[in-house]
Tab-separated table of N, CA and C and ligand atoms in Angstrom:
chain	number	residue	atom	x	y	z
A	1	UNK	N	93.771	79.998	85.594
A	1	UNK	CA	94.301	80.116	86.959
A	1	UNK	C	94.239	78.754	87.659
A	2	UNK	N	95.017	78.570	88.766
A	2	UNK	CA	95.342	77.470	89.163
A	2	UNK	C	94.942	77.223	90.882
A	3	UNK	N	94.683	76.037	91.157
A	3	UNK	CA	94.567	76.351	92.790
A	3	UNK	C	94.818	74.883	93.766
A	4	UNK	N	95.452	75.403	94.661
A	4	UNK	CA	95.286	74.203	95.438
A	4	UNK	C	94.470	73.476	96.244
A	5	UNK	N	94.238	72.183	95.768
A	5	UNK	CA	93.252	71.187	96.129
A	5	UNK	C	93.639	70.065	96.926
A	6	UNK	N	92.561	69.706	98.288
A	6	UNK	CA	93.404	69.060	98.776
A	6	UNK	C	92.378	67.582	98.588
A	7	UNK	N	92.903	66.456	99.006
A	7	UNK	CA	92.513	65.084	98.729
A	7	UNK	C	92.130	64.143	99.616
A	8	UNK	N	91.922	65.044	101.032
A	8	UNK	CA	91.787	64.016	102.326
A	8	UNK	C	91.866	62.619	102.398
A	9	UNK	N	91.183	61.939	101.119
A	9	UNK	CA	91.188	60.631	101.489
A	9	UNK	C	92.420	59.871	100.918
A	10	UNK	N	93.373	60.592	100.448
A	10	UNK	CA	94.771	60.345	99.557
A	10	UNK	C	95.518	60.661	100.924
A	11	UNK	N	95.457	61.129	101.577
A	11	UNK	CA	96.633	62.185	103.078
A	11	UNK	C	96.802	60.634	103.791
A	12	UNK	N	97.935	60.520	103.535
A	12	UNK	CA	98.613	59.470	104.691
A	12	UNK	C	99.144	59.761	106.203
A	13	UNK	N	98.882	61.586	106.526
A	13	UNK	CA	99.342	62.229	107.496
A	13	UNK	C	100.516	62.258	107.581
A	14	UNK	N	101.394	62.064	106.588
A	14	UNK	CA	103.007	61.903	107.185
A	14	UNK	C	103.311	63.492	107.232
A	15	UNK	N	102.752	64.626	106.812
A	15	UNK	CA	103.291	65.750	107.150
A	15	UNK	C	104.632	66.382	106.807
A	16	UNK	N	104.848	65.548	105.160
A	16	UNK	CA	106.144	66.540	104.477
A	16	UNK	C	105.815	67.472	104.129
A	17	UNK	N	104.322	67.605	103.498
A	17	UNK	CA	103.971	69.204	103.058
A	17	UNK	C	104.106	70.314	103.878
A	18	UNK	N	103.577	70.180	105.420
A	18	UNK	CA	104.553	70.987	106.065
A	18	UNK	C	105.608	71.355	106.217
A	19	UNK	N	106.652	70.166	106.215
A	19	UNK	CA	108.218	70.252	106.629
A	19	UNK	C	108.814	71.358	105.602
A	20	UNK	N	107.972	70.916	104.260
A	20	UNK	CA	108.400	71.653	102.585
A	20	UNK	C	108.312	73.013	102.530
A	21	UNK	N	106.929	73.079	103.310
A	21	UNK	CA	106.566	74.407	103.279
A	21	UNK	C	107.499	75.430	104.612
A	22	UNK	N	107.276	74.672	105.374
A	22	UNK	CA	108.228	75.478	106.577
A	22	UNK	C	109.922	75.572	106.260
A	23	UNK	N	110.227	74.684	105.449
A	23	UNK	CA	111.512	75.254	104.988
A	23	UNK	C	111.396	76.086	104.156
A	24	UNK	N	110.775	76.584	103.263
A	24	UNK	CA	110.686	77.270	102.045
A	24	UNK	C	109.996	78.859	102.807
A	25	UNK	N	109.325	78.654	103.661
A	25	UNK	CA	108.815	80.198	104.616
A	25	UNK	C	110.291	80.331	105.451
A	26	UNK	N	110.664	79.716	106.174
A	26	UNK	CA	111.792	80.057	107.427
A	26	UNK	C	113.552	79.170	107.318
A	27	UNK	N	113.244	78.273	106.064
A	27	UNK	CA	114.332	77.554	106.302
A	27	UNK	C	114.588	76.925	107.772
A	28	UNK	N	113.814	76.466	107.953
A	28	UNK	CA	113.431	75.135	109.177
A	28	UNK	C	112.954	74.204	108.958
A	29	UNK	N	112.709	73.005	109.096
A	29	UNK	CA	112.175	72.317	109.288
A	29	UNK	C	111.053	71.719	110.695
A	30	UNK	N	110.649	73.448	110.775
A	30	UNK	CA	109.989	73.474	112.434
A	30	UNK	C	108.315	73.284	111.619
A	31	UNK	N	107.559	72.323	112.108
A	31	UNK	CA	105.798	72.964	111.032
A	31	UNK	C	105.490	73.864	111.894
A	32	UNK	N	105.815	74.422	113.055
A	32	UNK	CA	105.081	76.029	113.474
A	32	UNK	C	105.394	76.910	112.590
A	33	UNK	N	106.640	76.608	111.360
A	33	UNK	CA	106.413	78.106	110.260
A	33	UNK	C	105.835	77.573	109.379
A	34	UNK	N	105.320	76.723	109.225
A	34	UNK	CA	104.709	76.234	107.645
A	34	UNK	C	102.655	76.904	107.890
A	35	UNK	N	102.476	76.711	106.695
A	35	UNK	CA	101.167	77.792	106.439
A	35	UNK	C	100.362	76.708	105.684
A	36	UNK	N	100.883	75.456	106.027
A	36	UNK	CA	99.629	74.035	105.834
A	36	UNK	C	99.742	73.913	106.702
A	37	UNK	N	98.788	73.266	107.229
A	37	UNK	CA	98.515	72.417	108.568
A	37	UNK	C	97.633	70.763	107.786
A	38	UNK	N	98.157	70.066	108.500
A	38	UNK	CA	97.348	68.341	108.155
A	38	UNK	C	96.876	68.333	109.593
A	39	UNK	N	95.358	68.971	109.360
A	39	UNK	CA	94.288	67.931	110.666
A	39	UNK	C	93.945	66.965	110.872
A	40	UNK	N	94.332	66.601	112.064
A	40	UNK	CA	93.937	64.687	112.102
A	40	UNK	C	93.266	64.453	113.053
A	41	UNK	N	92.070	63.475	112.325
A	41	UNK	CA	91.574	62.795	113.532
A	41	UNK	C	91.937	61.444	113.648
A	42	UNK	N	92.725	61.473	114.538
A	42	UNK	CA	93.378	60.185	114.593
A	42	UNK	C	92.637	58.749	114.953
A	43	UNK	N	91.382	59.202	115.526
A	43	UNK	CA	90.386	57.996	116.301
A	43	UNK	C	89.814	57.269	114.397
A	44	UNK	N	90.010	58.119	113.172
A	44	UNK	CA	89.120	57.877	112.435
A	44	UNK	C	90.118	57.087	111.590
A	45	UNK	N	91.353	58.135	111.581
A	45	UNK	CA	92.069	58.155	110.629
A	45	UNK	C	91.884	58.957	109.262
A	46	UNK	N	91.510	59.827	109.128
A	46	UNK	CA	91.280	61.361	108.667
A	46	UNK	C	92.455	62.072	108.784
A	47	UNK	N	92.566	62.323	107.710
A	47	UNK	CA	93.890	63.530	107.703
A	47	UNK	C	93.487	64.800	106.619
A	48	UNK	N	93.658	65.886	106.840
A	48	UNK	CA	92.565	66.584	106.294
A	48	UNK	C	94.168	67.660	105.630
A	49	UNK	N	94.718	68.068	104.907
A	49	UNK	CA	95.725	69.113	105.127
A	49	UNK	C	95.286	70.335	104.276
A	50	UNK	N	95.693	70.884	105.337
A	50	UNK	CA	94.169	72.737	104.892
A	50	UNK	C	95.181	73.610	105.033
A	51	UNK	N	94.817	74.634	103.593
A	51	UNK	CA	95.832	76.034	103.983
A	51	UNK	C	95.082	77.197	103.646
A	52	UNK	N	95.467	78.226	102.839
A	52	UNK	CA	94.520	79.199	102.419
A	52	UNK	C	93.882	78.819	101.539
A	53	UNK	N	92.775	79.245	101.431
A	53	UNK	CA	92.045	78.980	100.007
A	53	UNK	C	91.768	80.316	99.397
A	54	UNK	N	92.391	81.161	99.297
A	54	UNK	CA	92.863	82.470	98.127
A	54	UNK	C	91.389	82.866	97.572
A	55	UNK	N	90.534	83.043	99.041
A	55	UNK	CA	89.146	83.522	99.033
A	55	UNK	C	88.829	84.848	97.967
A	56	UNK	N	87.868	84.206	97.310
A	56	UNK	CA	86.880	85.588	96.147
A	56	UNK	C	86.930	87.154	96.996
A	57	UNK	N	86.332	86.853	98.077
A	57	UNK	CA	86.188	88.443	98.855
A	57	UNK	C	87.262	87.997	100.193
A	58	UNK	N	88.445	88.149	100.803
A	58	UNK	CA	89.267	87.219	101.488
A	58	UNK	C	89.024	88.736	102.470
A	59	UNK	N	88.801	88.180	103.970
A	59	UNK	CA	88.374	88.241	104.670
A	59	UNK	C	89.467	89.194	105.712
A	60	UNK	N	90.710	88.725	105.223
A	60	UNK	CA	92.253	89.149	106.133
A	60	UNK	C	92.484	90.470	104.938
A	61	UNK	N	92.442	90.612	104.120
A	61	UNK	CA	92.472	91.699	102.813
A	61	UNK	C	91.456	92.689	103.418
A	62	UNK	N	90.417	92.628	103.692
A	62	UNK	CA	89.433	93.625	103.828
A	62	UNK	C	89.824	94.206	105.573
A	63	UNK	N	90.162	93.343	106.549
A	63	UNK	CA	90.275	93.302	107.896
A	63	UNK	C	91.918	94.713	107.428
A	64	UNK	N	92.810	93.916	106.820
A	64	UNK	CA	93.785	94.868	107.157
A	64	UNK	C	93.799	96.350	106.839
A	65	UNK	N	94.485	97.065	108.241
A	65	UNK	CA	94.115	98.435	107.821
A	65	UNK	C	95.200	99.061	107.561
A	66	UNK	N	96.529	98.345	106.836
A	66	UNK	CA	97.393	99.100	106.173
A	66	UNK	C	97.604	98.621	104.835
A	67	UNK	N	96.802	97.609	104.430
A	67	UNK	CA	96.289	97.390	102.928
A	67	UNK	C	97.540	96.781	102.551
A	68	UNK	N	98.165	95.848	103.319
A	68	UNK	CA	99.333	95.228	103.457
A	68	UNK	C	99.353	93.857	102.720
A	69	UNK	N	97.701	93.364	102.722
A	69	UNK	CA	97.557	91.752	101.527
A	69	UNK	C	96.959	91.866	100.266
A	70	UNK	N	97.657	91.476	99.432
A	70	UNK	CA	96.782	92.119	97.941
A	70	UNK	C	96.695	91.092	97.221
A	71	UNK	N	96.098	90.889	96.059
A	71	UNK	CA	96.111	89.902	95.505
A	71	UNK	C	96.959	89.784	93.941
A	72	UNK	N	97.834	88.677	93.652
A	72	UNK	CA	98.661	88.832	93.014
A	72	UNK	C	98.213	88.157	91.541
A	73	UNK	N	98.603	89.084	90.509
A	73	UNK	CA	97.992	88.737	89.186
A	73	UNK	C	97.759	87.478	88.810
A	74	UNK	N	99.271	87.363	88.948
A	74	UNK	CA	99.369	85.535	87.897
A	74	UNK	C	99.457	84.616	88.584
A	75	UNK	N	99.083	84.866	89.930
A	75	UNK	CA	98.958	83.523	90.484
A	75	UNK	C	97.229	83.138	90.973
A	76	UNK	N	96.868	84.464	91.062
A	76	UNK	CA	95.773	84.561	91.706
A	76	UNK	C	95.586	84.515	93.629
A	77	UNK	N	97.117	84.583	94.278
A	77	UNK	CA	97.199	84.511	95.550
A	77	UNK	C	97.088	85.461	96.236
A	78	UNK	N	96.643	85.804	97.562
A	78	UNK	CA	96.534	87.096	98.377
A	78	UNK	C	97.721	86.574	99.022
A	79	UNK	N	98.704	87.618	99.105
A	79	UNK	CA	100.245	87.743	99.315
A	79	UNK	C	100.618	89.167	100.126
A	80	UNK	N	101.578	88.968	101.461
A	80	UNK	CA	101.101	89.935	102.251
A	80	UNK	C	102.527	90.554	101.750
A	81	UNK	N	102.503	91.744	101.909
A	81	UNK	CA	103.986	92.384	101.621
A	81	UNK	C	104.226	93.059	103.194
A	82	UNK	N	105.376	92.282	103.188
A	82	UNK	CA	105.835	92.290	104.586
A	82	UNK	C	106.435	93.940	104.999
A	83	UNK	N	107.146	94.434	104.070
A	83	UNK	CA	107.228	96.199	104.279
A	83	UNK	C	105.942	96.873	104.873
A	84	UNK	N	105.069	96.555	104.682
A	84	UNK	CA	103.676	97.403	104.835
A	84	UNK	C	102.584	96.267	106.015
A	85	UNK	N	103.363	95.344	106.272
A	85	UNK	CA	102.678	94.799	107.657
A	85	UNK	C	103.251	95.590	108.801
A	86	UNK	N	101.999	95.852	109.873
A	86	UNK	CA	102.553	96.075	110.924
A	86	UNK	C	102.647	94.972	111.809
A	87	UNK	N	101.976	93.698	111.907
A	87	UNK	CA	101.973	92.547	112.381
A	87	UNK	C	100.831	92.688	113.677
A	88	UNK	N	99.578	93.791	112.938
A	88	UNK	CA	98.504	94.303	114.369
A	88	UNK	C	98.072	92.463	114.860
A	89	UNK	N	97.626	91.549	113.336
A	89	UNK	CA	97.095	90.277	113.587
A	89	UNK	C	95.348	89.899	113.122
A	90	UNK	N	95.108	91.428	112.749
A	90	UNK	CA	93.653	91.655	112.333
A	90	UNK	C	93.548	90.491	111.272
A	91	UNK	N	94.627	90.136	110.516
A	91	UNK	CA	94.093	88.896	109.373
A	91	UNK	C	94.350	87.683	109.890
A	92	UNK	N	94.958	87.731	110.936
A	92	UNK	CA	94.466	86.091	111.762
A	92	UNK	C	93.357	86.226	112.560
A	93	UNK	N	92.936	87.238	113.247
A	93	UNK	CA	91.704	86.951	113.780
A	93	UNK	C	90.452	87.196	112.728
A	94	UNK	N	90.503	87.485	111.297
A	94	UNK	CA	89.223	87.676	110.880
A	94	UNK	C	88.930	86.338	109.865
A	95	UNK	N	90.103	86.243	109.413
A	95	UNK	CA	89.946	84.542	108.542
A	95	UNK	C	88.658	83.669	109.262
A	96	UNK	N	88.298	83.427	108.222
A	96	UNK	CA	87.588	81.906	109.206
A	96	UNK	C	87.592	80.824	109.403
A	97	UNK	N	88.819	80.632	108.462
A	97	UNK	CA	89.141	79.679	108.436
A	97	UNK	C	90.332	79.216	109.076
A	98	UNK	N	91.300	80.073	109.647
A	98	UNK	CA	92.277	80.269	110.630
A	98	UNK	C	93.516	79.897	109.868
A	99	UNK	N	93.989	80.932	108.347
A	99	UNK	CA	94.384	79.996	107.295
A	99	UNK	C	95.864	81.574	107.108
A	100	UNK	N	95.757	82.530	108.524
A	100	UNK	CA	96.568	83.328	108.421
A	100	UNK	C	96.861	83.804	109.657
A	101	UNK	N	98.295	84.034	110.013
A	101	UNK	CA	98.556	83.846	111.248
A	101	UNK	C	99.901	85.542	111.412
A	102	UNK	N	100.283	85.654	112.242
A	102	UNK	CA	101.343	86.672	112.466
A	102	UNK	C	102.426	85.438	112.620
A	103	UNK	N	103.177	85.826	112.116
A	103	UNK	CA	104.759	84.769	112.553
A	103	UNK	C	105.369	85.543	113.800
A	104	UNK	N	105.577	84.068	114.703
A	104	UNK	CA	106.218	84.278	116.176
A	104	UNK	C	107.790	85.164	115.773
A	105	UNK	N	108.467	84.637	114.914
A	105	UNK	CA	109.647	84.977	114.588
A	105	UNK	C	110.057	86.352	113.957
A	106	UNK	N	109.613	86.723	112.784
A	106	UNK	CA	109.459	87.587	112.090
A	106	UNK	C	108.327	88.978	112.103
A	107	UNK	N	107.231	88.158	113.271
A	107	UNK	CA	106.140	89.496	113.542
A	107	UNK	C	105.728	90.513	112.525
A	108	UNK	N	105.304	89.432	111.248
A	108	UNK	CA	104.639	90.004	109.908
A	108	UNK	C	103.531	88.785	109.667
A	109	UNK	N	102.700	89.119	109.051
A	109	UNK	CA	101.647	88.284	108.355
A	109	UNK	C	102.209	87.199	108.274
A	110	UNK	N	101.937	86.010	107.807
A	110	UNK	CA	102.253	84.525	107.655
A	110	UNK	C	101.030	83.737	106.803
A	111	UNK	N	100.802	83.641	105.470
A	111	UNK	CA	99.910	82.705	104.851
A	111	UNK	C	100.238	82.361	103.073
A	112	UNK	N	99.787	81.430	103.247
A	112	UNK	CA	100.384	80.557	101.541
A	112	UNK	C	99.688	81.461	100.637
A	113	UNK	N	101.338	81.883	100.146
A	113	UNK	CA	101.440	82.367	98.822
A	113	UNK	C	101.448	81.665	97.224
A	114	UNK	N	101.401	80.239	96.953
A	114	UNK	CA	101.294	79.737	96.684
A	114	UNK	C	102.395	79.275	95.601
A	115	UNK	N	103.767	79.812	97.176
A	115	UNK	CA	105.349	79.471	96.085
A	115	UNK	C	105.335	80.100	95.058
A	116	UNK	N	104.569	81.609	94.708
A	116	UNK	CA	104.800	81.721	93.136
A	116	UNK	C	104.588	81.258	92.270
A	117	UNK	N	103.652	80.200	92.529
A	117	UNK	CA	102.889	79.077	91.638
A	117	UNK	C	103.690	78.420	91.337
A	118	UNK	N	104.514	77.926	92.393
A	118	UNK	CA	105.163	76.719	92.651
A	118	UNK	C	104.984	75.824	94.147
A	119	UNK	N	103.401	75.244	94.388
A	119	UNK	CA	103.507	74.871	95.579
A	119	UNK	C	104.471	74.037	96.532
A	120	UNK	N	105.176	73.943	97.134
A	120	UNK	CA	106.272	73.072	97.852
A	120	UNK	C	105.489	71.589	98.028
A	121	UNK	N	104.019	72.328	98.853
A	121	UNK	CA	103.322	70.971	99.351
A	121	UNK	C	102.750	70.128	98.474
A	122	UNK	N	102.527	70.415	97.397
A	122	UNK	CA	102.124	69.579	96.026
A	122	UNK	C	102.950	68.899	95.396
A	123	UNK	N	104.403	69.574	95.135
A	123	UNK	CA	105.215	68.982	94.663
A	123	UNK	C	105.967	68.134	95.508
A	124	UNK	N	105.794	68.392	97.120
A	124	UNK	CA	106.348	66.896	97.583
A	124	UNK	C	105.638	65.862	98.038
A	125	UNK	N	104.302	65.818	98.262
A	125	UNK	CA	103.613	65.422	98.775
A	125	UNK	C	103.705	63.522	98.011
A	126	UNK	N	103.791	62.611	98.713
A	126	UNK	CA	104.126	61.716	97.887
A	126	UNK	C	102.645	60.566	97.591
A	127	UNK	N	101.796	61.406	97.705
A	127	UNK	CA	100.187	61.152	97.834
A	127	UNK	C	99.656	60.952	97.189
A	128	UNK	N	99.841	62.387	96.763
A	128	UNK	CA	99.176	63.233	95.875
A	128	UNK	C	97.810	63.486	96.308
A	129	UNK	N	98.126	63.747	97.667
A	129	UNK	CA	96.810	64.252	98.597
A	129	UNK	C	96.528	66.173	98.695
A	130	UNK	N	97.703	66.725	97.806
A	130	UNK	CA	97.804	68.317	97.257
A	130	UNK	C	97.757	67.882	96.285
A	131	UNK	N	97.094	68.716	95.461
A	131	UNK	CA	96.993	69.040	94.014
A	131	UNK	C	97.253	70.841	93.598
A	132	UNK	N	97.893	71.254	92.919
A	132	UNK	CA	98.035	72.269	92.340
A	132	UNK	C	97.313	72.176	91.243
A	133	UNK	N	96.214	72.344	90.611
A	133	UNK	CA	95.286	71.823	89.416
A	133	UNK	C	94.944	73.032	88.644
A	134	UNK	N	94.104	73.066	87.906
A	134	UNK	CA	92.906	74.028	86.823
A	134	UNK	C	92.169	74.237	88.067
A	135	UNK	N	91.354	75.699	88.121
A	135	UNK	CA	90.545	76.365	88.651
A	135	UNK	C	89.335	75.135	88.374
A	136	UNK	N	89.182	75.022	87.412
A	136	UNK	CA	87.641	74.210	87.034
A	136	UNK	C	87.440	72.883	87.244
A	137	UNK	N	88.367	72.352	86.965
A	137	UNK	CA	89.109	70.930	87.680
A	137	UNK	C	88.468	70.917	89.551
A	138	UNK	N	89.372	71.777	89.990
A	138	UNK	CA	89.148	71.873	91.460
A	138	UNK	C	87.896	72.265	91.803
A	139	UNK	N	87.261	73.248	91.128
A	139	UNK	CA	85.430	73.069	91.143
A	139	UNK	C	84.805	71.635	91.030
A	140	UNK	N	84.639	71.120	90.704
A	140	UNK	CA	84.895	70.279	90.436
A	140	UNK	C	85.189	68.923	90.894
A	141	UNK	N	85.964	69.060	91.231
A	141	UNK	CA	86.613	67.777	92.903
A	141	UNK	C	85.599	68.390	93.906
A	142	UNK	N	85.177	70.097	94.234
A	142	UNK	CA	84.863	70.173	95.489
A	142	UNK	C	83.791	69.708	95.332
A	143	UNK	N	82.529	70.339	94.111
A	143	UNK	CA	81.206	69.112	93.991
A	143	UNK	C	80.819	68.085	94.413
A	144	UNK	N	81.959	67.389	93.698
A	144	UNK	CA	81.934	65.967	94.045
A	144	UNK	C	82.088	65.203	95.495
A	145	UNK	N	82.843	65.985	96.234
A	145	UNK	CA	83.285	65.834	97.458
A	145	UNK	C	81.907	66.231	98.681
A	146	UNK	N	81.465	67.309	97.968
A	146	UNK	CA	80.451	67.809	98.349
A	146	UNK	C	78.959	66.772	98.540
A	147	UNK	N	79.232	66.766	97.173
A	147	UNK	CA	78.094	65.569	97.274
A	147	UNK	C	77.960	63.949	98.207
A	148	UNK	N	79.455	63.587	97.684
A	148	UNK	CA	79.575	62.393	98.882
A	148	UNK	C	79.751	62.643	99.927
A	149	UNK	N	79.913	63.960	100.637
A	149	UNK	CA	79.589	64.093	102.116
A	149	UNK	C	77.827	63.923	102.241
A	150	UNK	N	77.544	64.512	101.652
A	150	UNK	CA	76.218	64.442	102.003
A	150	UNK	C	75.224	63.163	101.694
A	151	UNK	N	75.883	62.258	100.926
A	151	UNK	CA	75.330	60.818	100.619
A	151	UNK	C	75.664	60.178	101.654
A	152	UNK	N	76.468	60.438	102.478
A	152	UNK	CA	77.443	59.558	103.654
A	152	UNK	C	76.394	60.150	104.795
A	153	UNK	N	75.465	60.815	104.706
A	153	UNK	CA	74.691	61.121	106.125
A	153	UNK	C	73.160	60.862	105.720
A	154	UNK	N	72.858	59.351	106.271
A	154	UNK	CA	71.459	58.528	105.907
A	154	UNK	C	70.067	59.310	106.516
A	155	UNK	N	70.809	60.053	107.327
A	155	UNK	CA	69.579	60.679	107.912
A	155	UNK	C	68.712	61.874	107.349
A	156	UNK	N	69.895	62.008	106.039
A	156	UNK	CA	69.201	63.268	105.093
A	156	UNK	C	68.850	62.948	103.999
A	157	UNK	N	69.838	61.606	103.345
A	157	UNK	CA	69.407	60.962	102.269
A	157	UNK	C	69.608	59.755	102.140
A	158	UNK	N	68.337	59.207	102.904
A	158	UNK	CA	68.064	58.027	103.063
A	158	UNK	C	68.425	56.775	101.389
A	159	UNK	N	69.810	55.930	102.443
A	159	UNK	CA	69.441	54.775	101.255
A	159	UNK	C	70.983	55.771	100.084
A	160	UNK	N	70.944	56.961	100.535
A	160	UNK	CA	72.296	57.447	100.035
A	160	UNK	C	73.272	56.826	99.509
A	161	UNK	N	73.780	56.106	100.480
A	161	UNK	CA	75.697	55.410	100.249
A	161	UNK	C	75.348	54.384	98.617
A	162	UNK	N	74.179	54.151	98.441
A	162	UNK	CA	73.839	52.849	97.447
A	162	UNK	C	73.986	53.518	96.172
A	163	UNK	N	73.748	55.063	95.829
A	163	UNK	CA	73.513	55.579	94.883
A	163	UNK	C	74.952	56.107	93.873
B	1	SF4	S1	102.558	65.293	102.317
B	1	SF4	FE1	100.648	64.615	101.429
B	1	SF4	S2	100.265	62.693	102.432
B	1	SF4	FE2	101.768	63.739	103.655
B	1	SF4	S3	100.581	64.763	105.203
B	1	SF4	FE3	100.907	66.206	103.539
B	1	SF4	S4	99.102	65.948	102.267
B	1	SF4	FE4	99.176	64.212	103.587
């Protein structure tokens, strides 16, 4: 199985993965339909671009009470079937990560399906700040990522950044 990984320190912020993705959800080029978002802190220069992460126990799956997001075999994505949304919003307010939304337009669920295991934002991204990768791979990156956050804060591990 496969998943998308993102690369913060690769994100140039230019924000085609949105444009990609919001055409491919609405045929716009508006990012209010796209289901990435690139957070920026612009004072740092941080660009962070976050979407679902196709959670083990997913949080909007359990919240909905017409059993409207399920999870799909071969991709491994929680994918809402829009016939059986009522658009109440229970899986945007229970996420925690704020990674599922009701669409203004359409007034059904709204969150990355993951193109059918064809991500838009991976394949345009000219970064390569998305990755569509191996499950174990992306374990993997997050470790690692994991770890140099926490080498980057001297006050917990002193003498850190040297190691
Ligand atoms: S397309 Fe790639 S580089 Fe551009 S904002 Fe999105 S993730 Fe960042």
């Amino acid at each position: 199985m496969k998943a998308l990984v993102s690369y913060p320190d690769l994100c140039t912020g230019c924000r085609l993965c949105e444009l990609a993705c919001a055409f491919r959800v609405g045929k716009t080029m508006h990012p209010a339909r796209s289901r990435i978002t690139v957070v920026k802190w612009e004072d740092t220069g941080f660009y962070l671009p976050f979407t679902c992460l196709q959670c083990e126990k997913p949080a909007c799956a359990s919240a909905c009470p017409v059993e409207a997001i399920t999870r799909r075999e071969d991709t491994g994505a929680m994918v809402v079937d829009a016939e059986r949304c009522i658009g109440c919003g229970m899986c945007q307010v229970s996420c925690p990560f704020g990674a599922a939304c009701v669409d203004r337009g359409t007034r059904v669920a709204s969150k990355c399906d993951l193109c059918d295991g064809s991500p838009r934002c991976a394949e345009i991204c000219p970064a390569s700040a998305i990755r569509y990768q191996d499950e174990q791979e992306a374990a993997a990156h997050r470790r690692r990522s994991q770890v140099a956050r926490a080498l980057s804060h001297p006050e917990i591990f002193p003498g850190g950044e040297a190691r």
